[in-house]
mmCIF file of C-alpha atoms in Angstrom:
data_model
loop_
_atom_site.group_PDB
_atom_site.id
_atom_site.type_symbol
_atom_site.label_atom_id
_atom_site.label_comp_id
_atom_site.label_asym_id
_atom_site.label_seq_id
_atom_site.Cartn_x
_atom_site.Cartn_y
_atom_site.Cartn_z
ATOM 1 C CA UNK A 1 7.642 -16.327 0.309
ATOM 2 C CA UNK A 2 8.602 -12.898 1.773
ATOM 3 C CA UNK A 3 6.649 -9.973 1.006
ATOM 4 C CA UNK A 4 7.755 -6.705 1.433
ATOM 5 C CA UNK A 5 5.404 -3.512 1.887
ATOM 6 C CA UNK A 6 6.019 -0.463 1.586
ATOM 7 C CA UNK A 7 4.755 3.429 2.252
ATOM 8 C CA UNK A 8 3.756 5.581 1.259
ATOM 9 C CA UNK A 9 3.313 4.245 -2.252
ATOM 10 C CA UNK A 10 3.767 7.722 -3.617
ATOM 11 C CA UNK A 11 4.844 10.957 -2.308
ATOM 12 C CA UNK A 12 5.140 14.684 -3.477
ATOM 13 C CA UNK A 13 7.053 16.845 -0.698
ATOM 14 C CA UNK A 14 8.003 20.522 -1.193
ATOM 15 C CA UNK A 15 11.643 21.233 -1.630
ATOM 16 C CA UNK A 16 14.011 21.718 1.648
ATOM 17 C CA UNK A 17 10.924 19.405 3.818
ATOM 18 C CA UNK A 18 12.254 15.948 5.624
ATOM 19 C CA UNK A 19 10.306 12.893 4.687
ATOM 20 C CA UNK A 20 10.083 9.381 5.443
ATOM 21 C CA UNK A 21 9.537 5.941 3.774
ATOM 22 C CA UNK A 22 8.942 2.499 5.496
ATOM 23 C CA UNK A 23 9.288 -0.760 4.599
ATOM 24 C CA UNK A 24 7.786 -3.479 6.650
ATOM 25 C CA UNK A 25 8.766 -7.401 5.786
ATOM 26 C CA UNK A 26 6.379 -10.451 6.660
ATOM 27 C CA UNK A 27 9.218 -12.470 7.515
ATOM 28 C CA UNK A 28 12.828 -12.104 9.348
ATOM 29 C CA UNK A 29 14.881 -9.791 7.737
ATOM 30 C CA UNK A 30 18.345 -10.799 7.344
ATOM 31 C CA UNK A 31 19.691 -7.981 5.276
ATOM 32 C CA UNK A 32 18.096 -5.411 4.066
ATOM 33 C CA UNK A 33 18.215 -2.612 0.987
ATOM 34 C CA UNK A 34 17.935 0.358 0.185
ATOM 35 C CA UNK A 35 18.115 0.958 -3.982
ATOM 36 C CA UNK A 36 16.615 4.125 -6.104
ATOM 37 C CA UNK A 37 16.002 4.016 -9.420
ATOM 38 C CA UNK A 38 15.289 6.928 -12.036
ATOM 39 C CA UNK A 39 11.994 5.841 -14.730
ATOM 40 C CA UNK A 40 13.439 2.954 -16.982
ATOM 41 C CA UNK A 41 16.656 2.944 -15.072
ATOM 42 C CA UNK A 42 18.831 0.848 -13.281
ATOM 43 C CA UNK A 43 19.166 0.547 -9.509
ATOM 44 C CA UNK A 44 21.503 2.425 -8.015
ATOM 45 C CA UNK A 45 22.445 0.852 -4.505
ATOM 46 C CA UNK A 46 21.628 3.199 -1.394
ATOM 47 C CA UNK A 47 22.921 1.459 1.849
ATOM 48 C CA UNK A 48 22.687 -2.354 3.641
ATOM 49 C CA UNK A 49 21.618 -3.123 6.479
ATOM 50 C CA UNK A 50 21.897 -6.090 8.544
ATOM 51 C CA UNK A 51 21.834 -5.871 12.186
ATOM 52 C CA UNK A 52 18.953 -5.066 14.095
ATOM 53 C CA UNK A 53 18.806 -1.406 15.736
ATOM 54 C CA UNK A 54 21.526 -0.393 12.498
ATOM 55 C CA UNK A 55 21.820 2.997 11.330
ATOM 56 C CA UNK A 56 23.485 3.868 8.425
ATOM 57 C CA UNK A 57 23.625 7.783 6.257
ATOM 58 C CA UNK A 58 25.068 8.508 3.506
ATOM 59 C CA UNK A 59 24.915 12.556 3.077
ATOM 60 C CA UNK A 60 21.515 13.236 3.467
ATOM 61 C CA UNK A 61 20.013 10.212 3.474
ATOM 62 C CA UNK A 62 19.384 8.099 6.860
ATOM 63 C CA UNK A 63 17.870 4.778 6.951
ATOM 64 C CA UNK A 64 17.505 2.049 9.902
ATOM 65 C CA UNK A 65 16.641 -1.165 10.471
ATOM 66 C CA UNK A 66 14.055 -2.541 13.298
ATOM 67 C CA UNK A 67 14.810 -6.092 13.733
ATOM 68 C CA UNK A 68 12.208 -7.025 16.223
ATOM 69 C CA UNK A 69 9.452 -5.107 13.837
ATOM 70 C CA UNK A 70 10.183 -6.507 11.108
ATOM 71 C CA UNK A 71 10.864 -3.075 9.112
ATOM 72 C CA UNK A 72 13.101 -0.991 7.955
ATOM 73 C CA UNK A 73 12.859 3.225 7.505
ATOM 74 C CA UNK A 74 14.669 5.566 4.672
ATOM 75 C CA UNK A 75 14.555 9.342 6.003
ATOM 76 C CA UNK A 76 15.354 12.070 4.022
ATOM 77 C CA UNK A 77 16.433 15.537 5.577
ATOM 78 C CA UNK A 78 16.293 18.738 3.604
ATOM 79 C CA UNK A 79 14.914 16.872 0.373
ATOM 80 C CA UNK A 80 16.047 18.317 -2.682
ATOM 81 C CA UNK A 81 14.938 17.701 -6.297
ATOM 82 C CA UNK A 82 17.989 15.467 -6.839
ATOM 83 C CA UNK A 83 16.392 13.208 -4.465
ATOM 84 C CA UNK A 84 13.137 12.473 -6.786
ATOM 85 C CA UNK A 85 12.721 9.006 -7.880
ATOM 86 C CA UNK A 86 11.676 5.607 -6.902
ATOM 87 C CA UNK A 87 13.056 4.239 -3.985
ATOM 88 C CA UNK A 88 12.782 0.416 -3.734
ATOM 89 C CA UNK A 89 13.822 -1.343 -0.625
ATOM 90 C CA UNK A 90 14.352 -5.004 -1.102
ATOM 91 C CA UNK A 91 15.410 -7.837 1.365
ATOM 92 C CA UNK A 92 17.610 -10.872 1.217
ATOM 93 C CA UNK A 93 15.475 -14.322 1.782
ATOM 94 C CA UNK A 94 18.597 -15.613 3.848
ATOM 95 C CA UNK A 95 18.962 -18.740 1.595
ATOM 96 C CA UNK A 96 21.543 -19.483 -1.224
ATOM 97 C CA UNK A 97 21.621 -17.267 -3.469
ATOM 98 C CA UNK A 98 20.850 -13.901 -2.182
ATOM 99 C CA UNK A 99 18.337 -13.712 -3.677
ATOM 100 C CA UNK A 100 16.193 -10.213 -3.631
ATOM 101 C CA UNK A 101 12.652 -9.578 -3.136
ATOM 102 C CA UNK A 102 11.597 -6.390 -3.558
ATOM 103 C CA UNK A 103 8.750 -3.873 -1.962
ATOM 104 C CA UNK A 104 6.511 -2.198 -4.473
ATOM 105 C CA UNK A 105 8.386 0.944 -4.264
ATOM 106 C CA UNK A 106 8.014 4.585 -3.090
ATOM 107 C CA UNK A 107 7.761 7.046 -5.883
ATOM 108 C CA UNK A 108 8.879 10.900 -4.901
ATOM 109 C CA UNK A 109 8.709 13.687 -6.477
ATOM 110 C CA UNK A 110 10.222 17.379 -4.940
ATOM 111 C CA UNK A 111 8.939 20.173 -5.656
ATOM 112 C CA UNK A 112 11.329 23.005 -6.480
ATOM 113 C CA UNK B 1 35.848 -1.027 -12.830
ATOM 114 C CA UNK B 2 32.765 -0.906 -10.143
ATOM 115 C CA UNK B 3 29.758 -1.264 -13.141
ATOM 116 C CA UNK B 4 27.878 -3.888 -14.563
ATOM 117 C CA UNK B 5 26.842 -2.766 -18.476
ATOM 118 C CA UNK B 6 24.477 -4.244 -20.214
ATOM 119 C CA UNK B 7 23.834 -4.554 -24.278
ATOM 120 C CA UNK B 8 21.980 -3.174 -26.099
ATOM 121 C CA UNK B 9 19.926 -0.567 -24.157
ATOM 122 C CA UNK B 10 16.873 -1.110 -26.226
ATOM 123 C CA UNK B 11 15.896 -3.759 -28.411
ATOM 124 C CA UNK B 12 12.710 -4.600 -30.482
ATOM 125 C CA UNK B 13 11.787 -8.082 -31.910
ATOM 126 C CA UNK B 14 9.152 -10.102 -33.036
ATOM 127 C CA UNK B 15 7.877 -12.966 -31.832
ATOM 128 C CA UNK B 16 9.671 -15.246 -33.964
ATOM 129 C CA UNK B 17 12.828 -13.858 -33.502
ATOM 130 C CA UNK B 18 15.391 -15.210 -31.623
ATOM 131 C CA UNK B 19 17.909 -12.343 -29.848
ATOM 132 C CA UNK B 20 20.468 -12.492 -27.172
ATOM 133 C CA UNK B 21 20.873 -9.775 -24.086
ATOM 134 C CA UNK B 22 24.411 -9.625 -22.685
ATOM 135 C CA UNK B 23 25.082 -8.260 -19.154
ATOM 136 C CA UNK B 24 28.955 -8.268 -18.055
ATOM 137 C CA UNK B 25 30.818 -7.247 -14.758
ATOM 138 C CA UNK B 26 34.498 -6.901 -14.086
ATOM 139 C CA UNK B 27 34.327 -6.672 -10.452
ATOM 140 C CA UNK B 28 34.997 -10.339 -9.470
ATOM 141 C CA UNK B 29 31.627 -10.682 -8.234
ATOM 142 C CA UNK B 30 30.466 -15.007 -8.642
ATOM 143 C CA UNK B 31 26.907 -14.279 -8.436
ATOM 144 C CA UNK B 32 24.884 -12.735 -11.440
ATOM 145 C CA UNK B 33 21.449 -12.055 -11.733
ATOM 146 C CA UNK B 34 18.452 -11.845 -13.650
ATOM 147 C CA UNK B 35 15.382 -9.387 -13.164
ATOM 148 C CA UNK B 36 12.247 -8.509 -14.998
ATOM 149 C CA UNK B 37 10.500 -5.245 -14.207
ATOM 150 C CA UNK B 38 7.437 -4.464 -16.168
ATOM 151 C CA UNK B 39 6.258 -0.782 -15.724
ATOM 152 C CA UNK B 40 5.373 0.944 -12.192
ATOM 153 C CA UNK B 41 6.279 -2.259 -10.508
ATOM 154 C CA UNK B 42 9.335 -3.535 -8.437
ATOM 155 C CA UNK B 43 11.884 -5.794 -10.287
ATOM 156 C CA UNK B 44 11.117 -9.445 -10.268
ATOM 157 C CA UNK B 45 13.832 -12.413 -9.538
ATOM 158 C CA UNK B 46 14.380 -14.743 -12.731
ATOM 159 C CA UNK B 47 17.355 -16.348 -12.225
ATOM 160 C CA UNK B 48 20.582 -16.651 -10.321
ATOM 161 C CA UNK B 49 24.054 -17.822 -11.323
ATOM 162 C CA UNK B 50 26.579 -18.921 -8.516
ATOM 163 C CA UNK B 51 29.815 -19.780 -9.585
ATOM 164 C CA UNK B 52 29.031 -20.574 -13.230
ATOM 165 C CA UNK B 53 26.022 -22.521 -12.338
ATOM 166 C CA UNK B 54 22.071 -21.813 -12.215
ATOM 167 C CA UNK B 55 21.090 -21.843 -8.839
ATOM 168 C CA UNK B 56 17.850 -20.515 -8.615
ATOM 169 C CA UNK B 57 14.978 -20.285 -11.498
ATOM 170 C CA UNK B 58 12.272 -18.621 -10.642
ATOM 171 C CA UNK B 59 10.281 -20.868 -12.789
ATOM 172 C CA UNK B 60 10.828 -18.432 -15.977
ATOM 173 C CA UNK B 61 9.123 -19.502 -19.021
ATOM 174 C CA UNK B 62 11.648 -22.070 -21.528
ATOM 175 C CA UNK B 63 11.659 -19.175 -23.936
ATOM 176 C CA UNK B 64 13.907 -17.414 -21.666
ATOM 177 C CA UNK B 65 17.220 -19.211 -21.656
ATOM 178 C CA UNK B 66 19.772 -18.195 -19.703
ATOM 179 C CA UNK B 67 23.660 -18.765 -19.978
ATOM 180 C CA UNK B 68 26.753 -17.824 -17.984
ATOM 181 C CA UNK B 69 29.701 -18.340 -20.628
ATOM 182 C CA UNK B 70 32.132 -17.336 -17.599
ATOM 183 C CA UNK B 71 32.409 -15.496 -14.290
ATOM 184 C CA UNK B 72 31.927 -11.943 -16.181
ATOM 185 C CA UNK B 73 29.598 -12.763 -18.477
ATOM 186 C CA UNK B 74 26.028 -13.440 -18.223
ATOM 187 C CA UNK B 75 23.538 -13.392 -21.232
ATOM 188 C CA UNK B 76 19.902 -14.312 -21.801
ATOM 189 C CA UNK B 77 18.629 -15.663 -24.964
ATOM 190 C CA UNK B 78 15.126 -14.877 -26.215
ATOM 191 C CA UNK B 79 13.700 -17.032 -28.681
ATOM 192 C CA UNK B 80 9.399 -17.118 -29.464
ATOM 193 C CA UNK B 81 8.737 -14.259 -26.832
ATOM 194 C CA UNK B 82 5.436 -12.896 -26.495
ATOM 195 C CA UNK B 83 4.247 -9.372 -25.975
ATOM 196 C CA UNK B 84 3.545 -9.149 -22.481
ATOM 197 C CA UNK B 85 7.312 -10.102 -22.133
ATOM 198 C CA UNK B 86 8.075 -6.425 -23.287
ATOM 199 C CA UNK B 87 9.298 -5.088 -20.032
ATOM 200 C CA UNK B 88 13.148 -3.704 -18.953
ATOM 201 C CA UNK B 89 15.700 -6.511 -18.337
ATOM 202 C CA UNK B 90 18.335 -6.075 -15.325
ATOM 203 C CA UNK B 91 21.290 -7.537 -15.179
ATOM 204 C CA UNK B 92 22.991 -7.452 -11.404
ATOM 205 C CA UNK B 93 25.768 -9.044 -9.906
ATOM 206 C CA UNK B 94 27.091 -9.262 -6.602
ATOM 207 C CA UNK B 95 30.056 -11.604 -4.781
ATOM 208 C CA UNK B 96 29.793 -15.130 -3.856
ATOM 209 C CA UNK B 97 26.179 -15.817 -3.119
ATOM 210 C CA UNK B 98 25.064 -18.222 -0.088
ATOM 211 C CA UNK B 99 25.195 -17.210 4.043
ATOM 212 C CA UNK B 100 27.011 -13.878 3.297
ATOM 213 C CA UNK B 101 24.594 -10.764 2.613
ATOM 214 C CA UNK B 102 25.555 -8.908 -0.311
ATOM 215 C CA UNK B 103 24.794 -5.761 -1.810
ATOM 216 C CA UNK B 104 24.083 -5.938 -5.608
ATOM 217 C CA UNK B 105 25.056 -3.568 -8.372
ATOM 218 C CA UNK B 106 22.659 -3.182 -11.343
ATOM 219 C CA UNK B 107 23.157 -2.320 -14.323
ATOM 220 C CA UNK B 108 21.174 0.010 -16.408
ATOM 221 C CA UNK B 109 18.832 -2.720 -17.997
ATOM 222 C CA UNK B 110 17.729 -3.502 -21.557
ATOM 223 C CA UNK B 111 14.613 -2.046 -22.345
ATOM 224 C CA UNK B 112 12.627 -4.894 -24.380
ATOM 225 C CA UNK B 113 9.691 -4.607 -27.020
ATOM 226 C CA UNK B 114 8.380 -7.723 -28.563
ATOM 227 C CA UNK B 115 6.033 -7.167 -31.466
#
């Protein structure tokens, strides 16, 4: 089955400071996903990507996708404390179903 | 409507009882899905629904019964659960399931407590 990994597991940045989370798959990655989630909340859907060497942003949020590595990265510029939370990044097994597997998760917290 | 909702937001039982969660999507979407997520870890894949029809169990205990009434509806009946089934409950959905890669929407889970 595909595993997904990702880090750091948990990071505390100081407001206004750029970060950076990877994600790195053990198998092929045919789509991949980007999803935060607030403590005992749903999943709010971040951005897709499918193709390798694809970039995709969405205000200040950037994330890309490494085909040949195997791994995907979510970069936040000018982090705010808006942007606290869990992020989860999750990938598609390619079979019937579309069926998600999902990375432990990054947990962030900004500092005001 | 671009939402899945799911009923009720909480819910508490014992282990006899038997109680139903509802998830429900209005998008047109022909896949549904369910997820377990117990706390500080990443959801977990229970079961899909293509078209009506279980495609994938992810070998989910027979006290968790799944049901998809019609292409909105999805619900998930409990019946004999055990504590360490206490965890949230996700509902998601996305459209037609198989070589396409779709995104899919959550909605805001059932949070479950089984005395």
């Amino acid at each position: 089955s595909q595993e997904l990994e990702q880090s750091p597991q948990s990071l505390i940045v100081q407001e206004g400071k750029n970060l950076t989370i990877n994600c790195t798959s053990s198998k092929t990655l045919y789509g991949l996903y980007w999803y935060k989630q607030k403590y005992g909340e749903g999943l709010i859907f971040l951005m897709m990507l499918q193709k390798g060497g694809e970039e995709k942003s969405h205000e200040k949020i950037t994330a890309k996708l490494d085909e040949k590595k195997q791994q995907s990265s979510l970069h936040i510029t000018a982090s705010q404390p808006s942007h606290a939370g869990i992020y989860l990044c999750g990938a598609d097994n390619g079979n019937a179903g579309n069926m998600l597997t999902f990375g432990g998760g990054t947990r962030l917290m900004v500092k005001p | 409507d671009t939402e899945v909702t799911q009923t009720p937001k909480h819910l508490v039982m014992g282990m006899t009882n038997k109680k139903s969660l509802k998830c429900e999507q209005h998008m047109g979407h022909r896949a549904m899905y369910w997820y377990k997520q117990k706390a500080k870890k990443p959801p977990e894949l229970m079961f899909v629904y293509s078209y009506e029809k279980l495609s994938i169990n992810e070998s989910v205990p027979s006290r968790f019964s799944p049901e998809c009434p019609n292409s909105s509806l999805l619900n998930l009946h409990l019946h004999a659960l055990q504590p360490e089934d206490s965890a949230l409950y996700l509902c998601a959905s996305s459209q037609a399931s198989g070589d396409l890669v779709n995104e899919q929407f959550f909605g805001p889970g059932t949070r479950l407590t089984v005395l």
